[in-house]
Amino acid sequence: AWLYAKGLMQSDTRNIEQMSNATPDFDYSKIQHFISESTWDARAVFDDLARTANLLFQEIKSNLKGESTGLLIDETGIKKAGCESVGVSRQYCGNLGKVENSQNLVMAALSIGAFYTPVDQELFLTEKWAKDKERMENAGIPDERVKKGLQTKPELAFEMIKRQKDLGVEFDYVAGDGLYGNDVKLLKKIDALNLLFVMAVHKTQRGDLEKPIYTPPPPKKEGTKGRKATRSTLT
């Protein structure tokens, strides 16, 4: 893992063959096996990263008086050719600003002052992938992810937010762009965790300054045709 990380940083072209040429002591066969065949717990690695980052950010915060730590939610897209890579589909790729054959990751990162580090990520699976169990199994996607089926980006984001909170990672607020700020279900779930959130919203999004009151509609006059109204309306 350490040699693989060194290869990513030292090689201009990030494929294993080029990384092996650029990195001393880099064993092509061993690294290829490590990436494609060896079994290791990716979630445990991410959780350990999050705990380590949390300790560093607590130390940074103690030296930055008055600064708040945010858990930032965003996504990153990777242009990808072909159709075999997990999650690859024609979809909007934010890094390119257009619809392209790509993979998309929803990410969570800690941020304070000028310091920033990713602590979690989830690969977004489009409907074509999520509803094709055979394709997911052939690609080696873990069973627990296959069982979840189609998940939206806000749903993936909430999983990460809750996971970081359960891990004991300390942050003062959650932040995200309009994709997440426009999802009322997500905001309600974050609020239910007693977390402060700061989200961008779409310019067409509506909100209430006071708690809305819904009451049953008045009864129809006698002789009026049509079914009686049963759904409460805003008053």
Short mmCIF file of N, CA and C in Angstrom, two decimals, residues 52-186:
data_model
loop_
_atom_site.label_atom_id
_atom_site.label_comp_id
_atom_site.label_asym_id
_atom_site.label_seq_id
_atom_site.Cartn_x
_atom_site.Cartn_y
_atom_site.Cartn_z
N THR A 52 -7.59 9.35 12.45
CA THR A 52 -6.29 10.02 12.47
C THR A 52 -6.44 11.50 12.10
N ALA A 53 -7.22 11.76 11.04
CA ALA A 53 -7.45 13.15 10.61
C ALA A 53 -8.15 13.94 11.71
N ASN A 54 -9.07 13.29 12.40
CA ASN A 54 -9.80 13.97 13.47
C ASN A 54 -8.86 14.46 14.56
N LEU A 55 -7.90 13.64 14.94
CA LEU A 55 -6.94 14.04 15.97
C LEU A 55 -6.10 15.22 15.50
N LEU A 56 -5.67 15.18 14.24
CA LEU A 56 -4.88 16.29 13.70
C LEU A 56 -5.69 17.57 13.65
N PHE A 57 -6.95 17.46 13.26
CA PHE A 57 -7.78 18.66 13.13
C PHE A 57 -8.14 19.23 14.50
N GLN A 58 -8.25 18.39 15.51
CA GLN A 58 -8.47 18.92 16.86
C GLN A 58 -7.27 19.75 17.30
N GLU A 59 -6.08 19.26 16.97
CA GLU A 59 -4.86 20.00 17.32
C GLU A 59 -4.79 21.32 16.56
N ILE A 60 -5.13 21.28 15.27
CA ILE A 60 -5.13 22.50 14.46
C ILE A 60 -6.13 23.51 15.02
N LYS A 61 -7.32 23.01 15.38
CA LYS A 61 -8.37 23.90 15.89
C LYS A 61 -7.95 24.58 17.18
N SER A 62 -7.20 23.87 18.01
CA SER A 62 -6.76 24.47 19.27
C SER A 62 -5.79 25.62 19.04
N ASN A 63 -5.14 25.63 17.87
CA ASN A 63 -4.21 26.70 17.54
C ASN A 63 -4.84 27.81 16.70
N LEU A 64 -6.04 27.53 16.17
CA LEU A 64 -6.76 28.52 15.36
C LEU A 64 -7.96 29.00 16.14
N LYS A 65 -7.77 29.98 16.97
CA LYS A 65 -8.84 30.45 17.85
C LYS A 65 -10.00 31.01 17.03
N GLY A 66 -11.21 30.53 17.35
CA GLY A 66 -12.40 31.06 16.70
C GLY A 66 -12.76 30.39 15.39
N GLU A 67 -11.94 29.48 14.88
CA GLU A 67 -12.23 28.80 13.63
C GLU A 67 -13.12 27.59 13.89
N SER A 68 -14.00 27.30 12.93
CA SER A 68 -14.90 26.15 13.04
C SER A 68 -14.49 25.06 12.05
N THR A 69 -14.72 23.82 12.43
CA THR A 69 -14.41 22.68 11.57
C THR A 69 -15.68 22.27 10.82
N GLY A 70 -15.58 22.15 9.52
CA GLY A 70 -16.72 21.74 8.71
C GLY A 70 -16.52 20.35 8.13
N LEU A 71 -17.62 19.62 7.98
CA LEU A 71 -17.61 18.38 7.21
C LEU A 71 -18.24 18.72 5.87
N LEU A 72 -17.43 18.80 4.84
CA LEU A 72 -17.89 19.24 3.53
C LEU A 72 -18.30 18.05 2.68
N ILE A 73 -19.47 18.15 2.06
CA ILE A 73 -19.97 17.10 1.18
C ILE A 73 -19.92 17.60 -0.26
N ASP A 74 -19.31 16.84 -1.11
CA ASP A 74 -19.22 17.22 -2.52
C ASP A 74 -18.99 15.96 -3.33
N GLU A 75 -18.84 16.11 -4.62
CA GLU A 75 -18.57 14.96 -5.47
C GLU A 75 -17.47 15.30 -6.46
N THR A 76 -16.85 14.27 -6.96
CA THR A 76 -15.83 14.45 -7.98
C THR A 76 -16.06 13.43 -9.08
N GLY A 77 -15.88 13.84 -10.32
CA GLY A 77 -16.08 12.96 -11.47
C GLY A 77 -14.76 12.64 -12.15
N ILE A 78 -14.67 11.43 -12.68
CA ILE A 78 -13.47 10.98 -13.37
C ILE A 78 -13.86 10.48 -14.75
N LYS A 79 -13.35 11.11 -15.78
CA LYS A 79 -13.64 10.66 -17.14
C LYS A 79 -13.08 9.27 -17.32
N LYS A 80 -13.88 8.38 -17.89
CA LYS A 80 -13.47 6.98 -18.00
C LYS A 80 -13.99 6.39 -19.31
N ALA A 81 -13.11 5.75 -20.05
CA ALA A 81 -13.53 5.08 -21.29
C ALA A 81 -14.04 3.68 -20.97
N GLY A 82 -14.78 3.09 -21.92
CA GLY A 82 -15.25 1.72 -21.75
C GLY A 82 -16.46 1.61 -20.86
N CYS A 83 -16.83 0.36 -20.53
CA CYS A 83 -18.05 0.12 -19.75
C CYS A 83 -17.84 -0.88 -18.62
N GLU A 84 -16.61 -1.33 -18.40
CA GLU A 84 -16.35 -2.36 -17.40
C GLU A 84 -16.04 -1.81 -16.02
N SER A 85 -15.44 -0.63 -15.93
CA SER A 85 -15.09 -0.06 -14.63
C SER A 85 -16.36 0.14 -13.80
N VAL A 86 -16.27 -0.16 -12.50
CA VAL A 86 -17.45 -0.11 -11.64
C VAL A 86 -18.07 1.29 -11.63
N GLY A 87 -19.37 1.36 -11.92
CA GLY A 87 -20.09 2.63 -11.85
C GLY A 87 -19.96 3.51 -13.07
N VAL A 88 -19.16 3.11 -14.06
CA VAL A 88 -18.97 3.98 -15.22
C VAL A 88 -20.25 4.02 -16.06
N SER A 89 -20.67 5.23 -16.42
CA SER A 89 -21.88 5.45 -17.21
C SER A 89 -21.79 6.83 -17.84
N ARG A 90 -22.65 7.07 -18.80
CA ARG A 90 -22.80 8.43 -19.30
C ARG A 90 -23.63 9.20 -18.28
N GLN A 91 -23.00 10.15 -17.63
CA GLN A 91 -23.64 10.91 -16.57
C GLN A 91 -22.93 12.26 -16.45
N TYR A 92 -23.56 13.17 -15.70
CA TYR A 92 -22.96 14.49 -15.54
C TYR A 92 -21.67 14.36 -14.74
N CYS A 93 -20.60 14.91 -15.28
CA CYS A 93 -19.29 14.89 -14.64
C CYS A 93 -18.93 16.32 -14.26
N GLY A 94 -18.98 16.64 -12.98
CA GLY A 94 -18.73 18.00 -12.52
C GLY A 94 -17.36 18.52 -12.89
N ASN A 95 -16.35 17.64 -12.89
CA ASN A 95 -14.99 18.07 -13.23
C ASN A 95 -14.89 18.56 -14.67
N LEU A 96 -15.77 18.03 -15.54
CA LEU A 96 -15.77 18.43 -16.95
C LEU A 96 -16.88 19.43 -17.26
N GLY A 97 -17.88 19.50 -16.36
CA GLY A 97 -19.00 20.42 -16.58
C GLY A 97 -19.96 19.99 -17.67
N LYS A 98 -20.03 18.69 -17.93
CA LYS A 98 -20.93 18.20 -18.98
C LYS A 98 -21.18 16.71 -18.77
N VAL A 99 -22.14 16.17 -19.53
CA VAL A 99 -22.42 14.74 -19.49
C VAL A 99 -21.33 14.02 -20.27
N GLU A 100 -20.72 13.02 -19.61
CA GLU A 100 -19.61 12.31 -20.22
C GLU A 100 -19.54 10.90 -19.64
N ASN A 101 -18.92 9.99 -20.34
CA ASN A 101 -18.70 8.65 -19.80
C ASN A 101 -17.72 8.78 -18.63
N SER A 102 -18.21 8.50 -17.42
CA SER A 102 -17.38 8.81 -16.24
C SER A 102 -17.83 8.02 -15.03
N GLN A 103 -17.01 8.09 -13.98
CA GLN A 103 -17.36 7.59 -12.65
C GLN A 103 -17.52 8.80 -11.73
N ASN A 104 -18.44 8.70 -10.76
CA ASN A 104 -18.66 9.79 -9.81
C ASN A 104 -18.54 9.30 -8.39
N LEU A 105 -17.80 10.04 -7.59
CA LEU A 105 -17.65 9.74 -6.17
C LEU A 105 -18.30 10.84 -5.35
N VAL A 106 -19.09 10.45 -4.35
CA VAL A 106 -19.56 11.41 -3.34
C VAL A 106 -18.54 11.36 -2.21
N MET A 107 -18.07 12.53 -1.77
CA MET A 107 -16.98 12.58 -0.82
C MET A 107 -17.32 13.44 0.41
N ALA A 108 -16.69 13.09 1.52
CA ALA A 108 -16.79 13.89 2.74
C ALA A 108 -15.38 14.29 3.14
N ALA A 109 -15.20 15.55 3.53
CA ALA A 109 -13.87 16.04 3.89
C ALA A 109 -13.96 16.97 5.09
N LEU A 110 -12.97 16.91 5.94
CA LEU A 110 -12.85 17.86 7.04
C LEU A 110 -12.13 19.11 6.55
N SER A 111 -12.57 20.27 7.03
CA SER A 111 -11.96 21.52 6.60
C SER A 111 -11.97 22.53 7.75
N ILE A 112 -10.83 23.17 7.94
CA ILE A 112 -10.74 24.27 8.89
C ILE A 112 -9.62 25.20 8.43
N GLY A 113 -9.91 26.50 8.39
CA GLY A 113 -8.91 27.45 7.92
C GLY A 113 -8.42 27.07 6.53
N ALA A 114 -7.09 26.93 6.39
CA ALA A 114 -6.50 26.54 5.10
C ALA A 114 -6.26 25.04 5.01
N PHE A 115 -6.77 24.28 5.98
CA PHE A 115 -6.50 22.83 6.03
C PHE A 115 -7.74 22.05 5.57
N TYR A 116 -7.48 21.00 4.82
CA TYR A 116 -8.56 20.24 4.21
C TYR A 116 -8.07 18.82 3.96
N THR A 117 -8.89 17.80 4.28
CA THR A 117 -8.53 16.43 3.93
C THR A 117 -9.78 15.57 3.77
N PRO A 118 -9.87 14.78 2.70
CA PRO A 118 -10.98 13.83 2.57
C PRO A 118 -10.91 12.76 3.65
N VAL A 119 -12.07 12.34 4.16
CA VAL A 119 -12.11 11.30 5.19
C VAL A 119 -13.04 10.15 4.82
N ASP A 120 -13.83 10.31 3.76
CA ASP A 120 -14.76 9.25 3.37
C ASP A 120 -15.18 9.45 1.93
N GLN A 121 -15.61 8.36 1.29
CA GLN A 121 -16.13 8.47 -0.07
C GLN A 121 -17.01 7.27 -0.38
N GLU A 122 -17.94 7.46 -1.29
CA GLU A 122 -18.81 6.39 -1.77
C GLU A 122 -18.95 6.53 -3.28
N LEU A 123 -18.81 5.42 -3.99
CA LEU A 123 -18.97 5.44 -5.44
C LEU A 123 -20.45 5.47 -5.79
N PHE A 124 -20.84 6.43 -6.62
CA PHE A 124 -22.24 6.54 -7.05
C PHE A 124 -22.50 5.56 -8.18
N LEU A 125 -23.56 4.78 -8.04
CA LEU A 125 -23.96 3.83 -9.08
C LEU A 125 -25.24 4.33 -9.74
N THR A 126 -25.20 4.50 -11.05
CA THR A 126 -26.38 4.94 -11.78
C THR A 126 -27.43 3.84 -11.78
N GLU A 127 -28.61 4.17 -12.25
CA GLU A 127 -29.72 3.21 -12.25
C GLU A 127 -29.38 1.95 -13.06
N LYS A 128 -28.66 2.13 -14.18
CA LYS A 128 -28.29 0.98 -15.01
C LYS A 128 -27.43 -0.01 -14.24
N TRP A 129 -26.57 0.52 -13.37
CA TRP A 129 -25.73 -0.36 -12.56
C TRP A 129 -26.51 -0.92 -11.37
N ALA A 130 -27.20 -0.06 -10.66
CA ALA A 130 -27.84 -0.44 -9.40
C ALA A 130 -28.94 -1.48 -9.58
N LYS A 131 -29.57 -1.51 -10.74
CA LYS A 131 -30.65 -2.46 -10.97
C LYS A 131 -30.19 -3.71 -11.72
N ASP A 132 -28.89 -3.84 -11.94
CA ASP A 132 -28.33 -5.01 -12.63
C ASP A 132 -27.45 -5.76 -11.64
N LYS A 133 -28.06 -6.64 -10.84
CA LYS A 133 -27.33 -7.35 -9.79
C LYS A 133 -26.23 -8.23 -10.37
N GLU A 134 -26.51 -8.85 -11.49
CA GLU A 134 -25.50 -9.73 -12.11
C GLU A 134 -24.26 -8.93 -12.50
N ARG A 135 -24.49 -7.77 -13.07
CA ARG A 135 -23.36 -6.92 -13.47
C ARG A 135 -22.56 -6.47 -12.25
N MET A 136 -23.26 -6.12 -11.16
CA MET A 136 -22.57 -5.68 -9.95
C MET A 136 -21.77 -6.81 -9.33
N GLU A 137 -22.34 -8.02 -9.32
CA GLU A 137 -21.63 -9.17 -8.76
C GLU A 137 -20.41 -9.52 -9.60
N ASN A 138 -20.56 -9.45 -10.93
CA ASN A 138 -19.43 -9.74 -11.82
C ASN A 138 -18.30 -8.73 -11.64
N ALA A 139 -18.66 -7.49 -11.26
CA ALA A 139 -17.66 -6.44 -11.07
C ALA A 139 -17.01 -6.51 -9.69
N GLY A 140 -17.51 -7.41 -8.84
CA GLY A 140 -16.91 -7.57 -7.51
C GLY A 140 -17.39 -6.57 -6.49
N ILE A 141 -18.55 -5.95 -6.73
CA ILE A 141 -19.09 -5.01 -5.75
C ILE A 141 -19.55 -5.79 -4.51
N PRO A 142 -19.20 -5.34 -3.31
CA PRO A 142 -19.55 -6.07 -2.08
C PRO A 142 -21.05 -6.34 -1.96
N ASP A 143 -21.39 -7.47 -1.35
CA ASP A 143 -22.79 -7.90 -1.24
C ASP A 143 -23.65 -6.85 -0.54
N GLU A 144 -23.10 -6.21 0.52
CA GLU A 144 -23.90 -5.23 1.27
C GLU A 144 -24.28 -4.04 0.40
N ARG A 145 -23.41 -3.70 -0.55
CA ARG A 145 -23.72 -2.59 -1.47
C ARG A 145 -24.71 -3.03 -2.53
N VAL A 146 -24.59 -4.28 -2.99
CA VAL A 146 -25.53 -4.81 -3.99
C VAL A 146 -26.95 -4.82 -3.42
N LYS A 147 -27.08 -5.21 -2.15
CA LYS A 147 -28.41 -5.30 -1.53
C LYS A 147 -29.08 -3.95 -1.41
N LYS A 148 -28.32 -2.88 -1.29
CA LYS A 148 -28.90 -1.54 -1.14
C LYS A 148 -29.54 -1.05 -2.42
N GLY A 149 -29.09 -1.55 -3.57
CA GLY A 149 -29.67 -1.14 -4.84
C GLY A 149 -29.37 0.32 -5.15
N LEU A 150 -30.34 0.98 -5.77
CA LEU A 150 -30.16 2.36 -6.20
C LEU A 150 -30.16 3.31 -5.00
N GLN A 151 -29.11 4.11 -4.88
CA GLN A 151 -29.02 5.13 -3.84
C GLN A 151 -28.67 6.46 -4.49
N THR A 152 -29.38 7.51 -4.10
CA THR A 152 -29.09 8.83 -4.64
C THR A 152 -27.82 9.39 -3.99
N LYS A 153 -27.29 10.44 -4.57
CA LYS A 153 -26.09 11.07 -4.00
C LYS A 153 -26.37 11.64 -2.60
N PRO A 154 -27.53 12.29 -2.37
CA PRO A 154 -27.83 12.73 -1.01
C PRO A 154 -27.94 11.58 -0.01
N GLU A 155 -28.45 10.43 -0.44
CA GLU A 155 -28.53 9.27 0.45
C GLU A 155 -27.13 8.77 0.81
N LEU A 156 -26.24 8.74 -0.18
CA LEU A 156 -24.86 8.36 0.10
C LEU A 156 -24.20 9.37 1.04
N ALA A 157 -24.51 10.64 0.83
CA ALA A 157 -23.95 11.69 1.68
C ALA A 157 -24.38 11.50 3.13
N PHE A 158 -25.65 11.18 3.35
CA PHE A 158 -26.12 11.02 4.73
C PHE A 158 -25.44 9.83 5.40
N GLU A 159 -25.23 8.74 4.66
CA GLU A 159 -24.53 7.60 5.23
C GLU A 159 -23.16 8.01 5.76
N MET A 160 -22.46 8.85 4.99
CA MET A 160 -21.13 9.29 5.41
C MET A 160 -21.19 10.24 6.60
N ILE A 161 -22.16 11.14 6.59
CA ILE A 161 -22.31 12.08 7.71
C ILE A 161 -22.56 11.32 9.01
N LYS A 162 -23.49 10.38 8.96
CA LYS A 162 -23.82 9.60 10.16
C LYS A 162 -22.63 8.74 10.59
N ARG A 163 -21.93 8.16 9.60
CA ARG A 163 -20.79 7.32 9.92
C ARG A 163 -19.69 8.12 10.62
N GLN A 164 -19.42 9.33 10.14
CA GLN A 164 -18.39 10.15 10.77
C GLN A 164 -18.80 10.56 12.18
N LYS A 165 -20.07 10.85 12.37
CA LYS A 165 -20.56 11.19 13.71
C LYS A 165 -20.42 9.99 14.65
N ASP A 166 -20.78 8.80 14.16
CA ASP A 166 -20.69 7.59 14.99
C ASP A 166 -19.23 7.24 15.31
N LEU A 167 -18.31 7.59 14.41
CA LEU A 167 -16.89 7.33 14.64
C LEU A 167 -16.30 8.27 15.69
N GLY A 168 -17.04 9.34 16.01
CA GLY A 168 -16.53 10.30 16.97
C GLY A 168 -15.75 11.43 16.34
N VAL A 169 -15.81 11.54 15.00
CA VAL A 169 -15.14 12.64 14.32
C VAL A 169 -15.84 13.95 14.70
N GLU A 170 -15.07 14.96 15.09
CA GLU A 170 -15.64 16.21 15.59
C GLU A 170 -15.70 17.26 14.48
N PHE A 171 -16.88 17.81 14.26
CA PHE A 171 -17.06 18.91 13.31
C PHE A 171 -18.21 19.78 13.79
N ASP A 172 -18.14 21.05 13.44
CA ASP A 172 -19.13 22.01 13.94
C ASP A 172 -20.34 22.14 13.03
N TYR A 173 -20.18 21.82 11.77
CA TYR A 173 -21.28 21.95 10.83
C TYR A 173 -21.04 21.06 9.62
N VAL A 174 -22.11 20.83 8.87
CA VAL A 174 -22.06 20.11 7.60
C VAL A 174 -22.36 21.11 6.50
N ALA A 175 -21.63 21.04 5.40
CA ALA A 175 -21.84 21.98 4.29
C ALA A 175 -21.88 21.23 2.97
N GLY A 176 -22.66 21.77 2.03
CA GLY A 176 -22.75 21.15 0.71
C GLY A 176 -23.33 22.12 -0.29
N ASP A 177 -23.30 21.75 -1.57
CA ASP A 177 -23.83 22.63 -2.61
C ASP A 177 -25.33 22.40 -2.80
N GLY A 178 -25.89 22.98 -3.86
CA GLY A 178 -27.33 22.95 -4.06
C GLY A 178 -27.92 21.58 -4.28
N LEU A 179 -27.12 20.64 -4.78
CA LEU A 179 -27.62 19.28 -4.97
C LEU A 179 -28.09 18.69 -3.64
N TYR A 180 -27.34 18.99 -2.58
CA TYR A 180 -27.65 18.46 -1.26
C TYR A 180 -28.57 19.40 -0.48
N GLY A 181 -28.41 20.70 -0.67
CA GLY A 181 -29.26 21.66 0.00
C GLY A 181 -30.69 21.64 -0.52
N ASN A 182 -30.88 21.14 -1.74
CA ASN A 182 -32.21 21.09 -2.33
C ASN A 182 -32.96 19.82 -1.93
N ASP A 183 -32.30 18.92 -1.23
CA ASP A 183 -32.93 17.66 -0.82
C ASP A 183 -33.46 17.80 0.61
N VAL A 184 -34.75 18.04 0.73
CA VAL A 184 -35.36 18.29 2.04
C VAL A 184 -35.23 17.08 2.96
N LYS A 185 -35.35 15.87 2.39
CA LYS A 185 -35.23 14.66 3.21
C LYS A 185 -33.85 14.60 3.87
N LEU A 186 -32.83 14.93 3.10
CA LEU A 186 -31.47 14.92 3.65
C LEU A 186 -31.34 15.93 4.79
#
